[in-house]
């Protein structure tokens, strides 16, 4: 509701999804994007707009929308915009049907998460002007005066520019903030409620409330049963997540279990007009849920068993490799000792040799060299394997 009221963007309708594996489109190539670099520089969009002379062609509309995304709605730290947004603009008549407000809010949350967890990050992207206007609407600290404007929607029209202040000024103001200085929830005015974007959102919220109110159990043990089911489902979810499975078959089983687990929230809740009907519906529902929980437990046991088998096989293989390495290590040590003895013997022959014994010494050296070469040949395959 805040995004819709402040920015005037639709928050209902088709979701904005940029598929990672989507093939590059002709439009993207026209704007200079490539398969390896699916982005467009905001500076190039600005030049493109200047060259189009503000003629309202489809090219101008797409370029203007991308430029707006890059500098206002989805700015980032490298001055580019994702070219995959063009896939949502091939049919310009569909553009107003997308939930751009939801996309802006999701992008803002993603930047919050990155900025909080990456201590080296010094730049905050996303639609920060929305965050500023949001603070004006909700918090009476450094709030500028409102403009006298005939436009009632969106609310971003009514605020003047705020005066620049240092952090030192804000800190005590927030420390002394009182409850009456905070607007906890924005409510649309009667005029705003007539705007299609707000009207559709209110209708969707009313439908959600009606569904929630009509899907409650009428029996007294409903809360206890729902609580136990939720606890059991949470326990099973946690157990599935903690299972560290690396084999393909086990991963497939995990996917099946998760798909089965997703059935739990969608289990129908029955409303009834009398205690007997309500009791029978609760019994049927409880039985169905118990069957699904039993199926989940069976899947988990199977996953555990496969995991143990995989680990046992890996341990056996590792032990075999260790034994082979030990044998090869012993062989190498023996070869090194043999080589050292050979060099010592050759040194003695050279030092102690005499003129009369030269021929015999040469023969002995040749024989020693042959032995050394044989040792080297035996060691070569092992050295290569290492």
Coordinates of C-alpha atoms in Angstrom, one line a residue, residues 9-365:
X9 CA 2.9 2.2 -9.1
X10 CA 0.7 -0.8 -9.6
X11 CA 1.3 -3.6 -6.9
X12 CA -1.2 -6.0 -8.3
X13 CA -1.2 -7.7 -11.7
X14 CA 1.5 -9.7 -13.5
X15 CA 4.8 -10.2 -11.5
X16 CA 8.0 -8.7 -12.9
X17 CA 10.3 -11.7 -13.5
X18 CA 13.7 -11.6 -15.2
X19 CA 14.5 -15.2 -16.1
X20 CA 18.2 -16.1 -15.8
X21 CA 18.1 -18.7 -18.6
X22 CA 15.9 -16.7 -21.1
X23 CA 17.4 -16.4 -24.6
X24 CA 18.6 -13.0 -25.6
X25 CA 16.0 -11.2 -27.6
X26 CA 16.3 -9.1 -30.8
X27 CA 15.4 -6.0 -28.8
X28 CA 18.3 -6.6 -26.4
X29 CA 20.7 -6.9 -29.3
X30 CA 19.4 -3.7 -30.8
X31 CA 20.2 -1.9 -27.5
X32 CA 23.8 -3.3 -27.5
X33 CA 23.3 -6.2 -25.0
X34 CA 25.2 -9.5 -25.5
X35 CA 24.8 -13.0 -24.2
X36 CA 27.8 -12.5 -21.9
X37 CA 26.8 -9.0 -20.8
X38 CA 23.0 -8.5 -20.6
X39 CA 23.1 -4.9 -19.5
X40 CA 22.7 -1.5 -21.0
X41 CA 24.5 1.7 -19.9
X42 CA 22.3 4.4 -18.7
X43 CA 24.5 7.0 -20.4
X44 CA 23.9 5.3 -23.8
X45 CA 20.1 5.4 -23.1
X46 CA 20.4 9.2 -22.5
X47 CA 22.2 9.7 -25.8
X48 CA 19.6 7.5 -27.5
X49 CA 16.8 9.6 -26.1
X50 CA 18.5 12.8 -27.3
X51 CA 18.9 11.4 -30.8
X52 CA 15.2 10.4 -31.0
X53 CA 14.1 14.1 -30.5
X54 CA 11.3 13.1 -28.1
X55 CA 9.2 11.6 -30.9
X56 CA 6.7 9.3 -29.3
X57 CA 7.7 6.2 -31.2
X58 CA 7.9 2.7 -29.5
X59 CA 11.7 3.0 -29.5
X60 CA 11.4 6.3 -27.6
X61 CA 9.0 4.8 -25.0
X62 CA 11.2 1.7 -24.4
X63 CA 14.3 3.9 -24.1
X64 CA 12.6 6.3 -21.7
X65 CA 11.3 3.4 -19.5
X66 CA 14.7 1.8 -19.4
X67 CA 16.3 5.2 -18.5
X68 CA 13.7 5.7 -15.7
X69 CA 14.5 2.2 -14.4
X70 CA 18.2 2.9 -14.4
X71 CA 18.2 6.3 -12.7
X72 CA 15.0 6.2 -10.5
X73 CA 13.4 2.8 -9.9
X74 CA 16.2 0.2 -10.1
X75 CA 19.5 2.1 -10.0
X76 CA 22.7 0.2 -9.1
X77 CA 26.4 0.9 -8.5
X78 CA 27.7 0.5 -12.1
X79 CA 25.3 2.8 -14.0
X80 CA 23.6 0.1 -16.0
X81 CA 20.2 -1.5 -16.3
X82 CA 19.4 -5.1 -16.9
X83 CA 18.5 -5.6 -20.6
X84 CA 16.1 -8.4 -19.8
X85 CA 13.5 -5.7 -18.8
X86 CA 13.1 -5.3 -22.6
X87 CA 11.4 -8.8 -22.7
X88 CA 8.6 -7.2 -20.7
X89 CA 8.3 -4.3 -23.2
X90 CA 7.9 -6.1 -26.5
X91 CA 4.2 -5.4 -26.3
X92 CA 4.0 -1.9 -24.8
X93 CA 0.3 -2.3 -24.1
X94 CA 1.2 -5.0 -21.5
X95 CA 3.6 -2.7 -19.6
X96 CA 0.9 -1.1 -17.4
X97 CA -0.3 -4.5 -16.3
X98 CA 2.9 -5.5 -14.5
X99 CA 3.3 -5.1 -10.8
X100 CA 6.2 -2.6 -10.9
X101 CA 5.6 -1.4 -7.4
X102 CA 6.2 -4.9 -6.0
X103 CA 9.4 -5.1 -8.1
X104 CA 10.7 -1.8 -6.6
X105 CA 10.0 -3.0 -3.1
X106 CA 11.7 -6.4 -3.7
X107 CA 14.7 -4.6 -5.2
X108 CA 14.9 -2.3 -2.2
X109 CA 14.8 -5.3 0.2
X110 CA 17.6 -7.0 -1.8
X111 CA 19.8 -4.0 -1.5
X112 CA 19.1 -3.8 2.3
X113 CA 20.2 -7.4 2.6
X114 CA 23.4 -6.9 0.6
X115 CA 24.3 -3.6 2.4
X116 CA 23.8 -5.2 5.8
X117 CA 25.8 -8.4 5.1
X118 CA 28.6 -7.0 2.9
X119 CA 30.7 -4.7 5.1
X120 CA 32.8 -3.6 2.1
X121 CA 29.8 -2.3 0.2
X122 CA 29.7 1.5 0.3
X123 CA 26.9 2.1 -2.2
X124 CA 23.2 1.6 -1.6
X125 CA 21.2 1.1 -4.8
X126 CA 17.5 0.8 -5.5
X127 CA 14.8 3.5 -5.3
X128 CA 16.1 5.5 -2.3
X129 CA 13.8 8.4 -3.0
X130 CA 10.9 6.1 -2.1
X131 CA 12.6 5.4 1.2
X132 CA 13.0 9.2 1.8
X133 CA 9.3 9.9 1.0
X134 CA 8.3 6.9 3.1
X135 CA 10.0 8.5 6.1
X136 CA 8.1 11.7 5.4
X137 CA 4.8 9.9 5.5
X138 CA 5.5 7.8 8.6
X139 CA 8.0 9.8 10.8
X140 CA 7.7 13.4 11.9
X141 CA 11.5 14.0 11.9
X142 CA 13.0 16.4 9.4
X143 CA 9.8 16.3 7.5
X144 CA 9.5 19.2 5.0
X145 CA 6.4 21.2 4.6
X146 CA 3.9 20.0 2.0
X147 CA 3.3 21.7 -1.3
X148 CA -0.1 23.2 -2.3
X149 CA -0.9 20.9 -5.2
X150 CA -4.1 20.1 -6.9
X151 CA -2.9 16.5 -7.6
X152 CA -3.9 14.1 -4.9
X153 CA -2.1 11.1 -6.3
X154 CA 0.6 9.9 -5.9
X155 CA 1.7 11.4 -2.6
X156 CA 5.2 12.0 -3.9
X157 CA 3.8 15.2 -5.5
X158 CA 3.1 16.9 -2.2
X159 CA 6.5 17.1 -0.6
X160 CA 9.0 19.9 -0.9
X161 CA 12.7 19.4 -0.9
X162 CA 14.1 18.7 2.5
X163 CA 16.9 20.8 4.0
X164 CA 20.3 19.1 4.2
X165 CA 21.3 18.2 7.8
X166 CA 24.2 16.3 9.4
X167 CA 23.8 12.9 11.0
X168 CA 24.6 14.5 14.4
X169 CA 21.3 16.4 14.1
X170 CA 19.2 13.3 13.4
X171 CA 20.6 11.0 16.0
X172 CA 19.1 12.7 19.1
X173 CA 15.9 13.4 17.3
X174 CA 15.4 9.7 16.7
X175 CA 16.5 8.8 20.2
X176 CA 13.8 11.1 21.6
X177 CA 11.1 9.9 19.1
X178 CA 7.6 9.6 20.6
X179 CA 4.8 7.3 19.5
X180 CA 2.6 10.3 18.5
X181 CA 5.3 11.2 15.9
X182 CA 4.9 8.0 14.0
X183 CA 2.2 7.1 11.5
X184 CA 2.1 3.3 11.8
X185 CA 0.0 2.5 8.8
X186 CA -0.9 4.5 5.8
X187 CA -4.6 4.5 4.9
X188 CA -5.9 5.8 1.5
X189 CA -8.1 8.8 1.6
X190 CA -11.6 8.7 -0.1
X191 CA -10.1 10.4 -3.2
X192 CA -7.2 7.9 -3.3
X193 CA -9.5 5.0 -2.9
X194 CA -11.2 5.9 -6.2
X195 CA -7.8 5.5 -8.1
X196 CA -7.8 2.2 -10.1
X197 CA -4.4 1.2 -8.6
X198 CA -5.6 1.7 -5.0
X199 CA -9.0 0.4 -5.7
X200 CA -7.7 -2.9 -7.1
X201 CA -5.4 -3.3 -4.1
X202 CA -8.2 -2.7 -1.6
X203 CA -10.4 -5.2 -3.4
X204 CA -7.6 -7.8 -3.3
X205 CA -7.1 -7.2 0.4
X206 CA -10.8 -7.6 1.1
X207 CA -11.0 -10.8 -0.9
X208 CA -8.0 -12.1 1.1
X209 CA -9.7 -11.2 4.4
X210 CA -13.0 -12.9 3.3
X211 CA -11.1 -16.1 2.4
X212 CA -9.3 -16.0 5.7
X213 CA -12.5 -15.5 7.7
X214 CA -14.5 -18.2 5.9
X215 CA -11.8 -20.8 6.1
X216 CA -11.8 -21.1 10.0
X217 CA -12.8 -24.3 11.9
X218 CA -15.9 -23.9 14.0
X219 CA -14.9 -26.6 16.6
X220 CA -13.1 -25.8 19.8
X221 CA -10.1 -28.0 19.2
X222 CA -9.3 -26.3 15.9
X223 CA -6.5 -24.1 17.3
X224 CA -4.8 -27.0 19.1
X225 CA -4.9 -29.3 16.0
X226 CA -3.6 -26.5 13.7
X227 CA -0.9 -25.7 16.1
X228 CA 0.3 -29.4 16.3
X229 CA 0.2 -29.7 12.5
X230 CA 2.2 -26.5 12.1
X231 CA 4.7 -27.7 14.6
X232 CA 5.1 -31.0 12.9
X233 CA 5.4 -29.5 9.5
X234 CA 8.0 -27.1 10.8
X235 CA 9.9 -29.9 12.4
X236 CA 9.9 -31.9 9.1
X237 CA 10.9 -28.8 7.1
X238 CA 13.9 -28.2 9.4
X239 CA 14.9 -31.9 9.3
X240 CA 14.8 -31.9 5.5
X241 CA 16.9 -28.8 5.3
X242 CA 19.5 -30.2 7.8
X243 CA 20.0 -33.3 5.7
X244 CA 23.2 -32.7 3.7
X245 CA 22.7 -35.0 0.7
X246 CA 25.1 -35.0 -2.2
X247 CA 23.9 -37.9 -4.4
X248 CA 21.5 -37.3 -7.3
X249 CA 18.9 -39.8 -6.2
X250 CA 18.8 -38.4 -2.7
X251 CA 18.4 -34.9 -4.1
X252 CA 15.4 -36.1 -6.2
X253 CA 13.9 -37.6 -3.1
X254 CA 14.4 -34.4 -1.3
X255 CA 12.5 -32.5 -4.0
X256 CA 9.7 -35.0 -3.8
X257 CA 9.4 -34.6 -0.1
X258 CA 9.4 -30.8 -0.4
X259 CA 6.6 -31.0 -3.0
X260 CA 4.6 -33.3 -0.7
X261 CA 5.2 -30.9 2.2
X262 CA 3.8 -28.0 0.1
X263 CA 0.5 -29.8 0.2
X264 CA 0.1 -29.1 3.9
X265 CA -0.9 -25.4 3.7
X266 CA -3.2 -26.1 0.8
X267 CA -5.2 -28.7 2.7
X268 CA -8.8 -27.5 2.6
X269 CA -10.3 -26.0 5.7
X270 CA -14.0 -26.7 6.2
X271 CA -16.6 -24.4 7.7
X272 CA -19.7 -25.9 9.2
X273 CA -23.0 -24.9 10.7
X274 CA -23.3 -27.4 13.5
X275 CA -21.0 -29.2 15.9
X276 CA -21.5 -32.7 14.3
X277 CA -20.6 -31.6 10.8
X278 CA -17.6 -29.6 12.1
X279 CA -16.3 -32.6 14.0
X280 CA -16.6 -34.9 11.0
X281 CA -14.8 -32.3 8.8
X282 CA -12.0 -31.9 11.4
X283 CA -11.6 -35.7 11.7
X284 CA -11.3 -36.0 7.9
X285 CA -8.8 -33.1 7.7
X286 CA -6.7 -34.5 10.6
X287 CA -6.6 -37.9 9.0
X288 CA -5.5 -36.5 5.7
X289 CA -2.8 -34.4 7.4
X290 CA -1.6 -37.4 9.4
X291 CA -1.3 -39.5 6.2
X292 CA 0.8 -36.8 4.6
X293 CA 3.0 -36.5 7.7
X294 CA 3.5 -40.3 7.8
X295 CA 4.5 -40.1 4.1
X296 CA 7.0 -37.3 4.9
X297 CA 8.5 -39.4 7.7
X298 CA 8.9 -42.4 5.4
X299 CA 10.7 -40.2 2.8
X300 CA 13.0 -38.8 5.5
X301 CA 13.9 -42.3 6.7
X302 CA 14.7 -43.3 3.2
X303 CA 16.9 -40.3 2.7
X304 CA 18.8 -41.0 5.9
X305 CA 19.4 -44.6 4.9
X306 CA 20.7 -43.5 1.4
X307 CA 22.9 -40.9 3.0
X308 CA 24.5 -43.5 5.4
X309 CA 25.1 -45.9 2.5
X310 CA 26.8 -43.1 0.5
X311 CA 29.0 -42.1 3.4
X312 CA 30.0 -45.7 4.1
X313 CA 31.0 -46.2 0.4
X314 CA 33.0 -43.0 0.5
X315 CA 34.8 -44.1 3.7
X316 CA 35.7 -47.4 2.2
X317 CA 37.1 -45.8 -0.9
X318 CA 39.1 -43.3 1.1
X319 CA 40.6 -46.1 3.2
X320 CA 41.6 -48.0 0.1
X321 CA 43.3 -44.9 -1.3
X322 CA 45.1 -44.3 1.9
X323 CA 46.5 -47.8 1.9
X324 CA 47.7 -47.4 -1.7
X325 CA 49.4 -44.1 -0.8
X326 CA 51.1 -45.8 2.2
X327 CA 52.5 -48.6 0.0
X328 CA 53.7 -46.1 -2.6
X329 CA 55.2 -43.9 0.1
X330 CA 57.2 -46.9 1.4
X331 CA 58.4 -47.8 -2.1
X332 CA 59.5 -44.2 -2.7
X333 CA 61.4 -44.2 0.6
X334 CA 63.2 -47.4 -0.2
X335 CA 64.2 -46.0 -3.7
X336 CA 65.5 -42.8 -2.1
X337 CA 67.6 -44.8 0.4
X338 CA 69.0 -47.0 -2.4
X339 CA 69.9 -43.9 -4.4
X340 CA 71.7 -42.3 -1.5
X341 CA 73.7 -45.5 -0.9
X342 CA 74.6 -45.6 -4.6
X343 CA 75.9 -42.0 -4.6
X344 CA 77.9 -42.7 -1.4
X345 CA 79.5 -45.7 -3.1
X346 CA 80.3 -43.8 -6.3
X347 CA 81.9 -41.1 -4.2
X348 CA 84.1 -43.6 -2.4
X349 CA 85.2 -45.2 -5.7
X350 CA 86.2 -41.8 -7.2
X351 CA 88.1 -40.7 -4.1
X352 CA 89.9 -44.0 -3.4
X353 CA 90.5 -44.9 -7.0
X354 CA 94.2 -45.3 -8.2
X355 CA 95.7 -45.3 -11.7
X356 CA 96.1 -49.1 -11.7
X357 CA 92.5 -49.6 -10.8
X358 CA 91.0 -47.1 -13.2
X359 CA 89.5 -49.7 -15.6
X360 CA 87.9 -51.7 -12.8
X361 CA 86.6 -48.5 -11.2
X362 CA 85.0 -47.4 -14.5
X363 CA 83.3 -50.7 -14.8
X364 CA 82.1 -50.5 -11.2
X365 CA 80.8 -46.9 -11.9

